[in-house]
């Protein structure tokens, strides 16, 4: 069990560019979550998957954001036409279908939009 | 609405002092409750949890009791160490996703 991994760890991009982040959950974890955390705040839920199915999306997730988990294993989060307000830490977490909802977090991808 | 509220920080204590970080929640039903910790330069780690009323979660000398009557889950530790300096997040979950408080920074001075 190697834990949740995320790539890249840091991304600097110019406004208007597209970026894609990857998350590899703990193997055999059915559920995968994306959160966004800005400085001085707690993580905010963006979306989650149960296997391949995207079951919930936050109203925070604008049309410029899309997430996929095509084979029920790793997931990608894409942001199109980035804006400076997208600068944040993007966190991924996973947990098994059965359990007490505790989630295991990856180290995050820090996005800076210049 | 559904939310989690934590006491504002930073909280600054001397080593071996008693710690309380308050957390209250609003939610429908009976959520599971969690404390996560974020050490400097590291990712979020689960510190402790409680899944039903009157449950006490504990880990590394930290404790929190699920109080349904006061909708609270306050974090306590009897004697803090410098190594406990971190940001602490209270969170709840009914349906899978976690709803976090804004975090409380703890600074412990030697």
mmCIF file with all atom_site columns, C-alpha atoms in Angstrom:
data_model
loop_
_atom_site.group_PDB
_atom_site.id
_atom_site.type_symbol
_atom_site.label_atom_id
_atom_site.label_alt_id
_atom_site.label_comp_id
_atom_site.label_asym_id
_atom_site.label_entity_id
_atom_site.label_seq_id
_atom_site.pdbx_PDB_ins_code
_atom_site.Cartn_x
_atom_site.Cartn_y
_atom_site.Cartn_z
_atom_site.occupancy
_atom_site.B_iso_or_equiv
_atom_site.pdbx_formal_charge
_atom_site.auth_seq_id
_atom_site.auth_comp_id
_atom_site.auth_asym_id
_atom_site.auth_atom_id
_atom_site.pdbx_PDB_model_num
ATOM 1   C CA . UNK A 1 1   ? 0.000   0.000  0.000   1.00 0.00 ? 1   UNK A CA 1
ATOM 2   C CA . UNK A 1 2   ? 1.809   3.079  -1.232  1.00 0.00 ? 2   UNK A CA 1
ATOM 3   C CA . UNK A 1 3   ? -0.814  5.640  -0.339  1.00 0.00 ? 3   UNK A CA 1
ATOM 4   C CA . UNK A 1 4   ? -2.524  8.161  -2.564  1.00 0.00 ? 4   UNK A CA 1
ATOM 5   C CA . UNK A 1 5   ? -0.196  9.780  -5.080  1.00 0.00 ? 5   UNK A CA 1
ATOM 6   C CA . UNK A 1 6   ? -0.703  12.935 -7.103  1.00 0.00 ? 6   UNK A CA 1
ATOM 7   C CA . UNK A 1 7   ? 1.158   14.366 -10.057 1.00 0.00 ? 7   UNK A CA 1
ATOM 8   C CA . UNK A 1 8   ? 2.505   16.858 -10.629 1.00 0.00 ? 8   UNK A CA 1
ATOM 9   C CA . UNK A 1 9   ? 3.210   18.226 -7.153  1.00 0.00 ? 9   UNK A CA 1
ATOM 10  C CA . UNK A 1 10  ? 3.514   21.765 -8.469  1.00 0.00 ? 10  UNK A CA 1
ATOM 11  C CA . UNK A 1 11  ? 2.220   23.431 -11.601 1.00 0.00 ? 11  UNK A CA 1
ATOM 12  C CA . UNK A 1 12  ? 2.757   26.989 -12.726 1.00 0.00 ? 12  UNK A CA 1
ATOM 13  C CA . UNK A 1 13  ? 0.738   28.073 -15.726 1.00 0.00 ? 13  UNK A CA 1
ATOM 14  C CA . UNK A 1 14  ? -0.310  31.238 -17.480 1.00 0.00 ? 14  UNK A CA 1
ATOM 15  C CA . UNK A 1 15  ? -3.855  32.442 -17.412 1.00 0.00 ? 15  UNK A CA 1
ATOM 16  C CA . UNK A 1 16  ? -5.891  30.921 -20.191 1.00 0.00 ? 16  UNK A CA 1
ATOM 17  C CA . UNK A 1 17  ? -3.908  27.697 -20.420 1.00 0.00 ? 17  UNK A CA 1
ATOM 18  C CA . UNK A 1 18  ? -5.337  24.256 -19.730 1.00 0.00 ? 18  UNK A CA 1
ATOM 19  C CA . UNK A 1 19  ? -3.912  22.032 -17.004 1.00 0.00 ? 19  UNK A CA 1
ATOM 20  C CA . UNK A 1 20  ? -4.466  18.409 -16.057 1.00 0.00 ? 20  UNK A CA 1
ATOM 21  C CA . UNK A 1 21  ? -3.716  16.730 -12.760 1.00 0.00 ? 21  UNK A CA 1
ATOM 22  C CA . UNK A 1 22  ? -3.563  13.026 -12.000 1.00 0.00 ? 22  UNK A CA 1
ATOM 23  C CA . UNK A 1 23  ? -4.466  11.115 -8.873  1.00 0.00 ? 23  UNK A CA 1
ATOM 24  C CA . UNK A 1 24  ? -3.682  7.477  -8.153  1.00 0.00 ? 24  UNK A CA 1
ATOM 25  C CA . UNK A 1 25  ? -5.718  6.240  -5.200  1.00 0.00 ? 25  UNK A CA 1
ATOM 26  C CA . UNK A 1 26  ? -4.878  3.459  -2.810  1.00 0.00 ? 26  UNK A CA 1
ATOM 27  C CA . UNK A 1 27  ? -5.390  0.266  -4.774  1.00 0.00 ? 27  UNK A CA 1
ATOM 28  C CA . UNK A 1 28  ? -8.836  -1.281 -4.436  1.00 0.00 ? 28  UNK A CA 1
ATOM 29  C CA . UNK A 1 29  ? -10.352 1.888  -3.013  1.00 0.00 ? 29  UNK A CA 1
ATOM 30  C CA . UNK A 1 30  ? -13.654 2.277  -4.797  1.00 0.00 ? 30  UNK A CA 1
ATOM 31  C CA . UNK A 1 31  ? -14.205 5.930  -3.978  1.00 0.00 ? 31  UNK A CA 1
ATOM 32  C CA . UNK A 1 32  ? -12.056 8.824  -5.101  1.00 0.00 ? 32  UNK A CA 1
ATOM 33  C CA . UNK A 1 33  ? -12.551 12.477 -4.153  1.00 0.00 ? 33  UNK A CA 1
ATOM 34  C CA . UNK A 1 34  ? -11.211 15.811 -5.324  1.00 0.00 ? 34  UNK A CA 1
ATOM 35  C CA . UNK A 1 35  ? -10.965 18.839 -3.056  1.00 0.00 ? 35  UNK A CA 1
ATOM 36  C CA . UNK A 1 36  ? -9.565  22.339 -3.420  1.00 0.00 ? 36  UNK A CA 1
ATOM 37  C CA . UNK A 1 37  ? -7.791  24.160 -0.600  1.00 0.00 ? 37  UNK A CA 1
ATOM 38  C CA . UNK A 1 38  ? -6.857  27.821 -0.589  1.00 0.00 ? 38  UNK A CA 1
ATOM 39  C CA . UNK A 1 39  ? -4.538  29.468 1.905   1.00 0.00 ? 39  UNK A CA 1
ATOM 40  C CA . UNK A 1 40  ? -5.973  29.641 5.391   1.00 0.00 ? 40  UNK A CA 1
ATOM 41  C CA . UNK A 1 41  ? -9.062  27.602 4.551   1.00 0.00 ? 41  UNK A CA 1
ATOM 42  C CA . UNK A 1 42  ? -10.171 24.043 4.921   1.00 0.00 ? 42  UNK A CA 1
ATOM 43  C CA . UNK A 1 43  ? -10.466 21.809 1.869   1.00 0.00 ? 43  UNK A CA 1
ATOM 44  C CA . UNK A 1 44  ? -13.634 22.274 -0.190  1.00 0.00 ? 44  UNK A CA 1
ATOM 45  C CA . UNK A 1 45  ? -15.273 19.336 -1.894  1.00 0.00 ? 45  UNK A CA 1
ATOM 46  C CA . UNK A 1 46  ? -15.270 19.367 -5.693  1.00 0.00 ? 46  UNK A CA 1
ATOM 47  C CA . UNK A 1 47  ? -16.412 15.952 -6.896  1.00 0.00 ? 47  UNK A CA 1
ATOM 48  C CA . UNK A 1 48  ? -16.249 12.245 -6.218  1.00 0.00 ? 48  UNK A CA 1
ATOM 49  C CA . UNK A 1 49  ? -16.330 8.933  -8.032  1.00 0.00 ? 49  UNK A CA 1
ATOM 50  C CA . UNK A 1 50  ? -17.474 5.515  -7.057  1.00 0.00 ? 50  UNK A CA 1
ATOM 51  C CA . UNK A 1 51  ? -15.572 3.247  -9.394  1.00 0.00 ? 51  UNK A CA 1
ATOM 52  C CA . UNK A 1 52  ? -16.012 4.870  -12.840 1.00 0.00 ? 52  UNK A CA 1
ATOM 53  C CA . UNK A 1 53  ? -19.179 6.753  -11.988 1.00 0.00 ? 53  UNK A CA 1
ATOM 54  C CA . UNK A 1 54  ? -19.032 10.419 -11.036 1.00 0.00 ? 54  UNK A CA 1
ATOM 55  C CA . UNK A 1 55  ? -21.691 10.547 -8.339  1.00 0.00 ? 55  UNK A CA 1
ATOM 56  C CA . UNK A 1 56  ? -21.570 14.122 -7.127  1.00 0.00 ? 56  UNK A CA 1
ATOM 57  C CA . UNK A 1 57  ? -20.241 17.467 -8.285  1.00 0.00 ? 57  UNK A CA 1
ATOM 58  C CA . UNK A 1 58  ? -20.064 20.617 -6.202  1.00 0.00 ? 58  UNK A CA 1
ATOM 59  C CA . UNK A 1 59  ? -21.503 23.876 -7.417  1.00 0.00 ? 59  UNK A CA 1
ATOM 60  C CA . UNK A 1 60  ? -17.917 25.105 -7.061  1.00 0.00 ? 60  UNK A CA 1
ATOM 61  C CA . UNK A 1 61  ? -17.035 22.994 -10.080 1.00 0.00 ? 61  UNK A CA 1
ATOM 62  C CA . UNK A 1 62  ? -17.581 25.360 -12.977 1.00 0.00 ? 62  UNK A CA 1
ATOM 63  C CA . UNK A 1 63  ? -17.904 24.264 -16.585 1.00 0.00 ? 63  UNK A CA 1
ATOM 64  C CA . UNK A 1 64  ? -14.170 24.808 -17.005 1.00 0.00 ? 64  UNK A CA 1
ATOM 65  C CA . UNK A 1 65  ? -13.478 21.902 -14.651 1.00 0.00 ? 65  UNK A CA 1
ATOM 66  C CA . UNK A 1 66  ? -13.862 18.290 -15.661 1.00 0.00 ? 66  UNK A CA 1
ATOM 67  C CA . UNK A 1 67  ? -12.882 15.106 -13.920 1.00 0.00 ? 67  UNK A CA 1
ATOM 68  C CA . UNK A 1 68  ? -12.701 11.549 -15.144 1.00 0.00 ? 68  UNK A CA 1
ATOM 69  C CA . UNK A 1 69  ? -11.991 8.121  -13.784 1.00 0.00 ? 69  UNK A CA 1
ATOM 70  C CA . UNK A 1 70  ? -12.304 5.999  -16.889 1.00 0.00 ? 70  UNK A CA 1
ATOM 71  C CA . UNK A 1 71  ? -11.284 2.607  -15.551 1.00 0.00 ? 71  UNK A CA 1
ATOM 72  C CA . UNK A 1 72  ? -12.166 3.061  -11.937 1.00 0.00 ? 72  UNK A CA 1
ATOM 73  C CA . UNK A 1 73  ? -8.536  3.391  -10.908 1.00 0.00 ? 73  UNK A CA 1
ATOM 74  C CA . UNK A 1 74  ? -6.666  6.682  -11.425 1.00 0.00 ? 74  UNK A CA 1
ATOM 75  C CA . UNK A 1 75  ? -8.480  9.955  -11.979 1.00 0.00 ? 75  UNK A CA 1
ATOM 76  C CA . UNK A 1 76  ? -7.686  13.163 -13.827 1.00 0.00 ? 76  UNK A CA 1
ATOM 77  C CA . UNK A 1 77  ? -8.873  16.679 -13.102 1.00 0.00 ? 77  UNK A CA 1
ATOM 78  C CA . UNK A 1 78  ? -8.671  19.138 -15.971 1.00 0.00 ? 78  UNK A CA 1
ATOM 79  C CA . UNK A 1 79  ? -9.064  22.882 -15.741 1.00 0.00 ? 79  UNK A CA 1
ATOM 80  C CA . UNK A 1 80  ? -9.610  24.699 -19.017 1.00 0.00 ? 80  UNK A CA 1
ATOM 81  C CA . UNK A 1 81  ? -8.848  28.374 -19.608 1.00 0.00 ? 81  UNK A CA 1
ATOM 82  C CA . UNK A 1 82  ? -7.301  28.788 -16.177 1.00 0.00 ? 82  UNK A CA 1
ATOM 83  C CA . UNK A 1 83  ? -7.935  31.943 -14.188 1.00 0.00 ? 83  UNK A CA 1
ATOM 84  C CA . UNK A 1 84  ? -5.921  33.438 -11.348 1.00 0.00 ? 84  UNK A CA 1
ATOM 85  C CA . UNK A 1 85  ? -8.690  32.464 -8.960  1.00 0.00 ? 85  UNK A CA 1
ATOM 86  C CA . UNK A 1 86  ? -7.965  28.824 -9.748  1.00 0.00 ? 86  UNK A CA 1
ATOM 87  C CA . UNK A 1 87  ? -4.659  29.081 -7.872  1.00 0.00 ? 87  UNK A CA 1
ATOM 88  C CA . UNK A 1 88  ? -4.956  26.635 -4.996  1.00 0.00 ? 88  UNK A CA 1
ATOM 89  C CA . UNK A 1 89  ? -3.884  23.258 -3.705  1.00 0.00 ? 89  UNK A CA 1
ATOM 90  C CA . UNK A 1 90  ? -5.850  20.448 -5.345  1.00 0.00 ? 90  UNK A CA 1
ATOM 91  C CA . UNK A 1 91  ? -6.200  17.431 -3.100  1.00 0.00 ? 91  UNK A CA 1
ATOM 92  C CA . UNK A 1 92  ? -7.198  13.909 -3.941  1.00 0.00 ? 92  UNK A CA 1
ATOM 93  C CA . UNK A 1 93  ? -8.434  11.345 -1.437  1.00 0.00 ? 93  UNK A CA 1
ATOM 94  C CA . UNK A 1 94  ? -9.745  7.804  -1.539  1.00 0.00 ? 94  UNK A CA 1
ATOM 95  C CA . UNK A 1 95  ? -11.537 5.276  0.606   1.00 0.00 ? 95  UNK A CA 1
ATOM 96  C CA . UNK A 1 96  ? -13.155 1.878  0.260   1.00 0.00 ? 96  UNK A CA 1
ATOM 97  C CA . UNK A 1 97  ? -16.869 1.539  -0.363  1.00 0.00 ? 97  UNK A CA 1
ATOM 98  C CA . UNK A 1 98  ? -17.479 0.012  3.042   1.00 0.00 ? 98  UNK A CA 1
ATOM 99  C CA . UNK A 1 99  ? -16.307 1.809  6.119   1.00 0.00 ? 99  UNK A CA 1
ATOM 100 C CA . UNK A 1 100 ? -16.727 4.887  8.216   1.00 0.00 ? 100 UNK A CA 1
ATOM 101 C CA . UNK A 1 101 ? -16.097 7.533  5.542   1.00 0.00 ? 101 UNK A CA 1
ATOM 102 C CA . UNK A 1 102 ? -12.548 8.266  6.655   1.00 0.00 ? 102 UNK A CA 1
ATOM 103 C CA . UNK A 1 103 ? -10.522 9.343  3.667   1.00 0.00 ? 103 UNK A CA 1
ATOM 104 C CA . UNK A 1 104 ? -6.825  9.038  2.873   1.00 0.00 ? 104 UNK A CA 1
ATOM 105 C CA . UNK A 1 105 ? -5.304  12.073 1.254   1.00 0.00 ? 105 UNK A CA 1
ATOM 106 C CA . UNK A 1 106 ? -2.547  12.527 -1.253  1.00 0.00 ? 106 UNK A CA 1
ATOM 107 C CA . UNK A 1 107 ? 0.089   15.270 -0.975  1.00 0.00 ? 107 UNK A CA 1
ATOM 108 C CA . UNK A 1 108 ? -1.774  17.569 -3.334  1.00 0.00 ? 108 UNK A CA 1
ATOM 109 C CA . UNK A 1 109 ? -0.953  19.487 -6.498  1.00 0.00 ? 109 UNK A CA 1
ATOM 110 C CA . UNK A 1 110 ? -0.232  23.163 -5.982  1.00 0.00 ? 110 UNK A CA 1
ATOM 111 C CA . UNK A 1 111 ? -1.447  25.220 -8.931  1.00 0.00 ? 111 UNK A CA 1
ATOM 112 C CA . UNK A 1 112 ? -0.234  28.761 -9.506  1.00 0.00 ? 112 UNK A CA 1
ATOM 113 C CA . UNK A 1 113 ? -1.855  30.724 -12.309 1.00 0.00 ? 113 UNK A CA 1
ATOM 114 C CA . UNK A 1 114 ? 0.126   33.806 -13.337 1.00 0.00 ? 114 UNK A CA 1
ATOM 115 C CA . UNK B 2 1   ? -27.060 24.694 6.421   1.00 0.00 ? 1   UNK B CA 1
ATOM 116 C CA . UNK B 2 2   ? -24.554 21.915 6.748   1.00 0.00 ? 2   UNK B CA 1
ATOM 117 C CA . UNK B 2 3   ? -21.288 23.253 8.080   1.00 0.00 ? 3   UNK B CA 1
ATOM 118 C CA . UNK B 2 4   ? -18.419 22.835 10.506  1.00 0.00 ? 4   UNK B CA 1
ATOM 119 C CA . UNK B 2 5   ? -17.190 25.700 12.667  1.00 0.00 ? 5   UNK B CA 1
ATOM 120 C CA . UNK B 2 6   ? -13.873 25.741 14.478  1.00 0.00 ? 6   UNK B CA 1
ATOM 121 C CA . UNK B 2 7   ? -12.409 28.199 16.899  1.00 0.00 ? 7   UNK B CA 1
ATOM 122 C CA . UNK B 2 8   ? -10.190 30.724 15.221  1.00 0.00 ? 8   UNK B CA 1
ATOM 123 C CA . UNK B 2 9   ? -6.458  30.547 15.585  1.00 0.00 ? 9   UNK B CA 1
ATOM 124 C CA . UNK B 2 10  ? -3.663  30.760 15.896  1.00 0.00 ? 10  UNK B CA 1
ATOM 125 C CA . UNK B 2 11  ? -3.554  29.075 19.259  1.00 0.00 ? 11  UNK B CA 1
ATOM 126 C CA . UNK B 2 12  ? -0.202  29.543 20.949  1.00 0.00 ? 12  UNK B CA 1
ATOM 127 C CA . UNK B 2 13  ? 0.712   27.388 23.941  1.00 0.00 ? 13  UNK B CA 1
ATOM 128 C CA . UNK B 2 14  ? 3.756   26.511 25.940  1.00 0.00 ? 14  UNK B CA 1
ATOM 129 C CA . UNK B 2 15  ? 4.968   22.936 25.962  1.00 0.00 ? 15  UNK B CA 1
ATOM 130 C CA . UNK B 2 16  ? 3.024   20.689 28.371  1.00 0.00 ? 16  UNK B CA 1
ATOM 131 C CA . UNK B 2 17  ? 0.009   23.012 28.401  1.00 0.00 ? 17  UNK B CA 1
ATOM 132 C CA . UNK B 2 18  ? -3.544  21.701 28.025  1.00 0.00 ? 18  UNK B CA 1
ATOM 133 C CA . UNK B 2 19  ? -5.109  22.057 24.595  1.00 0.00 ? 19  UNK B CA 1
ATOM 134 C CA . UNK B 2 20  ? -8.724  22.501 23.563  1.00 0.00 ? 20  UNK B CA 1
ATOM 135 C CA . UNK B 2 21  ? -9.785  23.300 20.022  1.00 0.00 ? 21  UNK B CA 1
ATOM 136 C CA . UNK B 2 22  ? -13.534 23.764 19.737  1.00 0.00 ? 22  UNK B CA 1
ATOM 137 C CA . UNK B 2 23  ? -15.552 22.339 16.865  1.00 0.00 ? 23  UNK B CA 1
ATOM 138 C CA . UNK B 2 24  ? -19.293 22.439 16.308  1.00 0.00 ? 24  UNK B CA 1
ATOM 139 C CA . UNK B 2 25  ? -21.263 21.142 13.374  1.00 0.00 ? 25  UNK B CA 1
ATOM 140 C CA . UNK B 2 26  ? -24.651 21.387 11.778  1.00 0.00 ? 26  UNK B CA 1
ATOM 141 C CA . UNK B 2 27  ? -25.945 18.444 9.820   1.00 0.00 ? 27  UNK B CA 1
ATOM 142 C CA . UNK B 2 28  ? -28.976 16.356 9.158   1.00 0.00 ? 28  UNK B CA 1
ATOM 143 C CA . UNK B 2 29  ? -28.901 12.885 10.581  1.00 0.00 ? 29  UNK B CA 1
ATOM 144 C CA . UNK B 2 30  ? -25.914 11.466 12.396  1.00 0.00 ? 30  UNK B CA 1
ATOM 145 C CA . UNK B 2 31  ? -22.677 12.274 10.646  1.00 0.00 ? 31  UNK B CA 1
ATOM 146 C CA . UNK B 2 32  ? -19.311 10.686 11.250  1.00 0.00 ? 32  UNK B CA 1
ATOM 147 C CA . UNK B 2 33  ? -16.875 13.182 12.741  1.00 0.00 ? 33  UNK B CA 1
ATOM 148 C CA . UNK B 2 34  ? -13.150 13.529 12.195  1.00 0.00 ? 34  UNK B CA 1
ATOM 149 C CA . UNK B 2 35  ? -10.096 15.506 13.152  1.00 0.00 ? 35  UNK B CA 1
ATOM 150 C CA . UNK B 2 36  ? -7.410  15.786 10.499  1.00 0.00 ? 36  UNK B CA 1
ATOM 151 C CA . UNK B 2 37  ? -3.963  17.287 11.031  1.00 0.00 ? 37  UNK B CA 1
ATOM 152 C CA . UNK B 2 38  ? -1.644  18.978 8.551   1.00 0.00 ? 38  UNK B CA 1
ATOM 153 C CA . UNK B 2 39  ? 1.964   19.245 9.686   1.00 0.00 ? 39  UNK B CA 1
ATOM 154 C CA . UNK B 2 40  ? 4.159   21.856 7.980   1.00 0.00 ? 40  UNK B CA 1
ATOM 155 C CA . UNK B 2 41  ? 4.973   20.774 4.449   1.00 0.00 ? 41  UNK B CA 1
ATOM 156 C CA . UNK B 2 42  ? 2.931   17.588 4.684   1.00 0.00 ? 42  UNK B CA 1
ATOM 157 C CA . UNK B 2 43  ? -0.447  16.339 3.516   1.00 0.00 ? 43  UNK B CA 1
ATOM 158 C CA . UNK B 2 44  ? -3.636  15.886 5.515   1.00 0.00 ? 44  UNK B CA 1
ATOM 159 C CA . UNK B 2 45  ? -3.565  12.984 7.937   1.00 0.00 ? 45  UNK B CA 1
ATOM 160 C CA . UNK B 2 46  ? -6.448  11.502 9.863   1.00 0.00 ? 46  UNK B CA 1
ATOM 161 C CA . UNK B 2 47  ? -5.887  12.105 13.570  1.00 0.00 ? 47  UNK B CA 1
ATOM 162 C CA . UNK B 2 48  ? -9.011  10.534 15.058  1.00 0.00 ? 48  UNK B CA 1
ATOM 163 C CA . UNK B 2 49  ? -12.652 9.810  14.351  1.00 0.00 ? 49  UNK B CA 1
ATOM 164 C CA . UNK B 2 50  ? -15.994 9.021  15.969  1.00 0.00 ? 50  UNK B CA 1
ATOM 165 C CA . UNK B 2 51  ? -18.994 7.553  14.216  1.00 0.00 ? 51  UNK B CA 1
ATOM 166 C CA . UNK B 2 52  ? -21.854 7.803  16.716  1.00 0.00 ? 52  UNK B CA 1
ATOM 167 C CA . UNK B 2 53  ? -23.012 9.775  19.704  1.00 0.00 ? 53  UNK B CA 1
ATOM 168 C CA . UNK B 2 54  ? -20.867 9.485  22.843  1.00 0.00 ? 54  UNK B CA 1
ATOM 169 C CA . UNK B 2 55  ? -18.050 7.771  20.942  1.00 0.00 ? 55  UNK B CA 1
ATOM 170 C CA . UNK B 2 56  ? -14.607 8.982  21.943  1.00 0.00 ? 56  UNK B CA 1
ATOM 171 C CA . UNK B 2 57  ? -11.897 9.042  19.318  1.00 0.00 ? 57  UNK B CA 1
ATOM 172 C CA . UNK B 2 58  ? -8.300  9.043  20.488  1.00 0.00 ? 58  UNK B CA 1
ATOM 173 C CA . UNK B 2 59  ? -4.813  8.960  19.011  1.00 0.00 ? 59  UNK B CA 1
ATOM 174 C CA . UNK B 2 60  ? -1.342  10.242 19.969  1.00 0.00 ? 60  UNK B CA 1
ATOM 175 C CA . UNK B 2 61  ? -2.705  11.621 23.248  1.00 0.00 ? 61  UNK B CA 1
ATOM 176 C CA . UNK B 2 62  ? -5.462  13.582 21.510  1.00 0.00 ? 62  UNK B CA 1
ATOM 177 C CA . UNK B 2 63  ? -9.113  12.900 22.289  1.00 0.00 ? 63  UNK B CA 1
ATOM 178 C CA . UNK B 2 64  ? -12.491 14.106 21.067  1.00 0.00 ? 64  UNK B CA 1
ATOM 179 C CA . UNK B 2 65  ? -15.984 13.021 22.134  1.00 0.00 ? 65  UNK B CA 1
ATOM 180 C CA . UNK B 2 66  ? -18.997 13.046 19.816  1.00 0.00 ? 66  UNK B CA 1
ATOM 181 C CA . UNK B 2 67  ? -21.574 15.168 21.655  1.00 0.00 ? 67  UNK B CA 1
ATOM 182 C CA . UNK B 2 68  ? -24.910 14.956 19.880  1.00 0.00 ? 68  UNK B CA 1
ATOM 183 C CA . UNK B 2 69  ? -26.736 17.174 22.376  1.00 0.00 ? 69  UNK B CA 1
ATOM 184 C CA . UNK B 2 70  ? -24.339 20.070 21.803  1.00 0.00 ? 70  UNK B CA 1
ATOM 185 C CA . UNK B 2 71  ? -23.387 19.084 18.212  1.00 0.00 ? 71  UNK B CA 1
ATOM 186 C CA . UNK B 2 72  ? -19.747 19.359 19.177  1.00 0.00 ? 72  UNK B CA 1
ATOM 187 C CA . UNK B 2 73  ? -16.521 17.417 18.718  1.00 0.00 ? 73  UNK B CA 1
ATOM 188 C CA . UNK B 2 74  ? -13.894 19.365 20.633  1.00 0.00 ? 74  UNK B CA 1
ATOM 189 C CA . UNK B 2 75  ? -10.271 18.258 20.373  1.00 0.00 ? 75  UNK B CA 1
ATOM 190 C CA . UNK B 2 76  ? -8.252  17.970 23.591  1.00 0.00 ? 76  UNK B CA 1
ATOM 191 C CA . UNK B 2 77  ? -4.781  16.998 24.663  1.00 0.00 ? 77  UNK B CA 1
ATOM 192 C CA . UNK B 2 78  ? -3.503  17.048 28.206  1.00 0.00 ? 78  UNK B CA 1
ATOM 193 C CA . UNK B 2 79  ? 0.098   18.005 27.498  1.00 0.00 ? 79  UNK B CA 1
ATOM 194 C CA . UNK B 2 80  ? 1.141   19.388 24.137  1.00 0.00 ? 80  UNK B CA 1
ATOM 195 C CA . UNK B 2 81  ? 4.588   19.076 22.619  1.00 0.00 ? 81  UNK B CA 1
ATOM 196 C CA . UNK B 2 82  ? 6.446   21.274 20.166  1.00 0.00 ? 82  UNK B CA 1
ATOM 197 C CA . UNK B 2 83  ? 5.962   18.509 17.592  1.00 0.00 ? 83  UNK B CA 1
ATOM 198 C CA . UNK B 2 84  ? 2.177   19.012 17.804  1.00 0.00 ? 84  UNK B CA 1
ATOM 199 C CA . UNK B 2 85  ? 2.535   22.359 16.033  1.00 0.00 ? 85  UNK B CA 1
ATOM 200 C CA . UNK B 2 86  ? 0.326   22.013 12.964  1.00 0.00 ? 86  UNK B CA 1
ATOM 201 C CA . UNK B 2 87  ? -3.022  22.987 11.476  1.00 0.00 ? 87  UNK B CA 1
ATOM 202 C CA . UNK B 2 88  ? -5.977  20.991 12.781  1.00 0.00 ? 88  UNK B CA 1
ATOM 203 C CA . UNK B 2 89  ? -9.180  20.504 10.784  1.00 0.00 ? 89  UNK B CA 1
ATOM 204 C CA . UNK B 2 90  ? -12.494 19.280 12.090  1.00 0.00 ? 90  UNK B CA 1
ATOM 205 C CA . UNK B 2 91  ? -14.672 17.526 9.498   1.00 0.00 ? 91  UNK B CA 1
ATOM 206 C CA . UNK B 2 92  ? -17.948 15.699 9.188   1.00 0.00 ? 92  UNK B CA 1
ATOM 207 C CA . UNK B 2 93  ? -19.442 13.286 6.697   1.00 0.00 ? 93  UNK B CA 1
ATOM 208 C CA . UNK B 2 94  ? -22.966 12.002 6.142   1.00 0.00 ? 94  UNK B CA 1
ATOM 209 C CA . UNK B 2 95  ? -22.801 10.788 2.589   1.00 0.00 ? 95  UNK B CA 1
ATOM 210 C CA . UNK B 2 96  ? -19.155 10.230 1.818   1.00 0.00 ? 96  UNK B CA 1
ATOM 211 C CA . UNK B 2 97  ? -17.778 13.676 1.046   1.00 0.00 ? 97  UNK B CA 1
ATOM 212 C CA . UNK B 2 98  ? -16.061 15.490 3.894   1.00 0.00 ? 98  UNK B CA 1
ATOM 213 C CA . UNK B 2 99  ? -17.133 18.956 5.001   1.00 0.00 ? 99  UNK B CA 1
ATOM 214 C CA . UNK B 2 100 ? -14.228 20.706 6.730   1.00 0.00 ? 100 UNK B CA 1
ATOM 215 C CA . UNK B 2 101 ? -13.929 23.569 9.139   1.00 0.00 ? 101 UNK B CA 1
ATOM 216 C CA . UNK B 2 102 ? -11.561 26.392 8.291   1.00 0.00 ? 102 UNK B CA 1
ATOM 217 C CA . UNK B 2 103 ? -8.692  24.953 10.345  1.00 0.00 ? 103 UNK B CA 1
ATOM 218 C CA . UNK B 2 104 ? -6.990  26.040 13.559  1.00 0.00 ? 104 UNK B CA 1
ATOM 219 C CA . UNK B 2 105 ? -3.257  26.660 13.661  1.00 0.00 ? 105 UNK B CA 1
ATOM 220 C CA . UNK B 2 106 ? -1.542  25.451 16.813  1.00 0.00 ? 106 UNK B CA 1
ATOM 221 C CA . UNK B 2 107 ? 1.882   26.770 17.752  1.00 0.00 ? 107 UNK B CA 1
ATOM 222 C CA . UNK B 2 108 ? 3.625   25.141 20.696  1.00 0.00 ? 108 UNK B CA 1
ATOM 223 C CA . UNK B 2 109 ? 6.625   26.944 22.117  1.00 0.00 ? 109 UNK B CA 1
ATOM 224 C CA . UNK B 2 110 ? 9.358   25.211 24.130  1.00 0.00 ? 110 UNK B CA 1
#
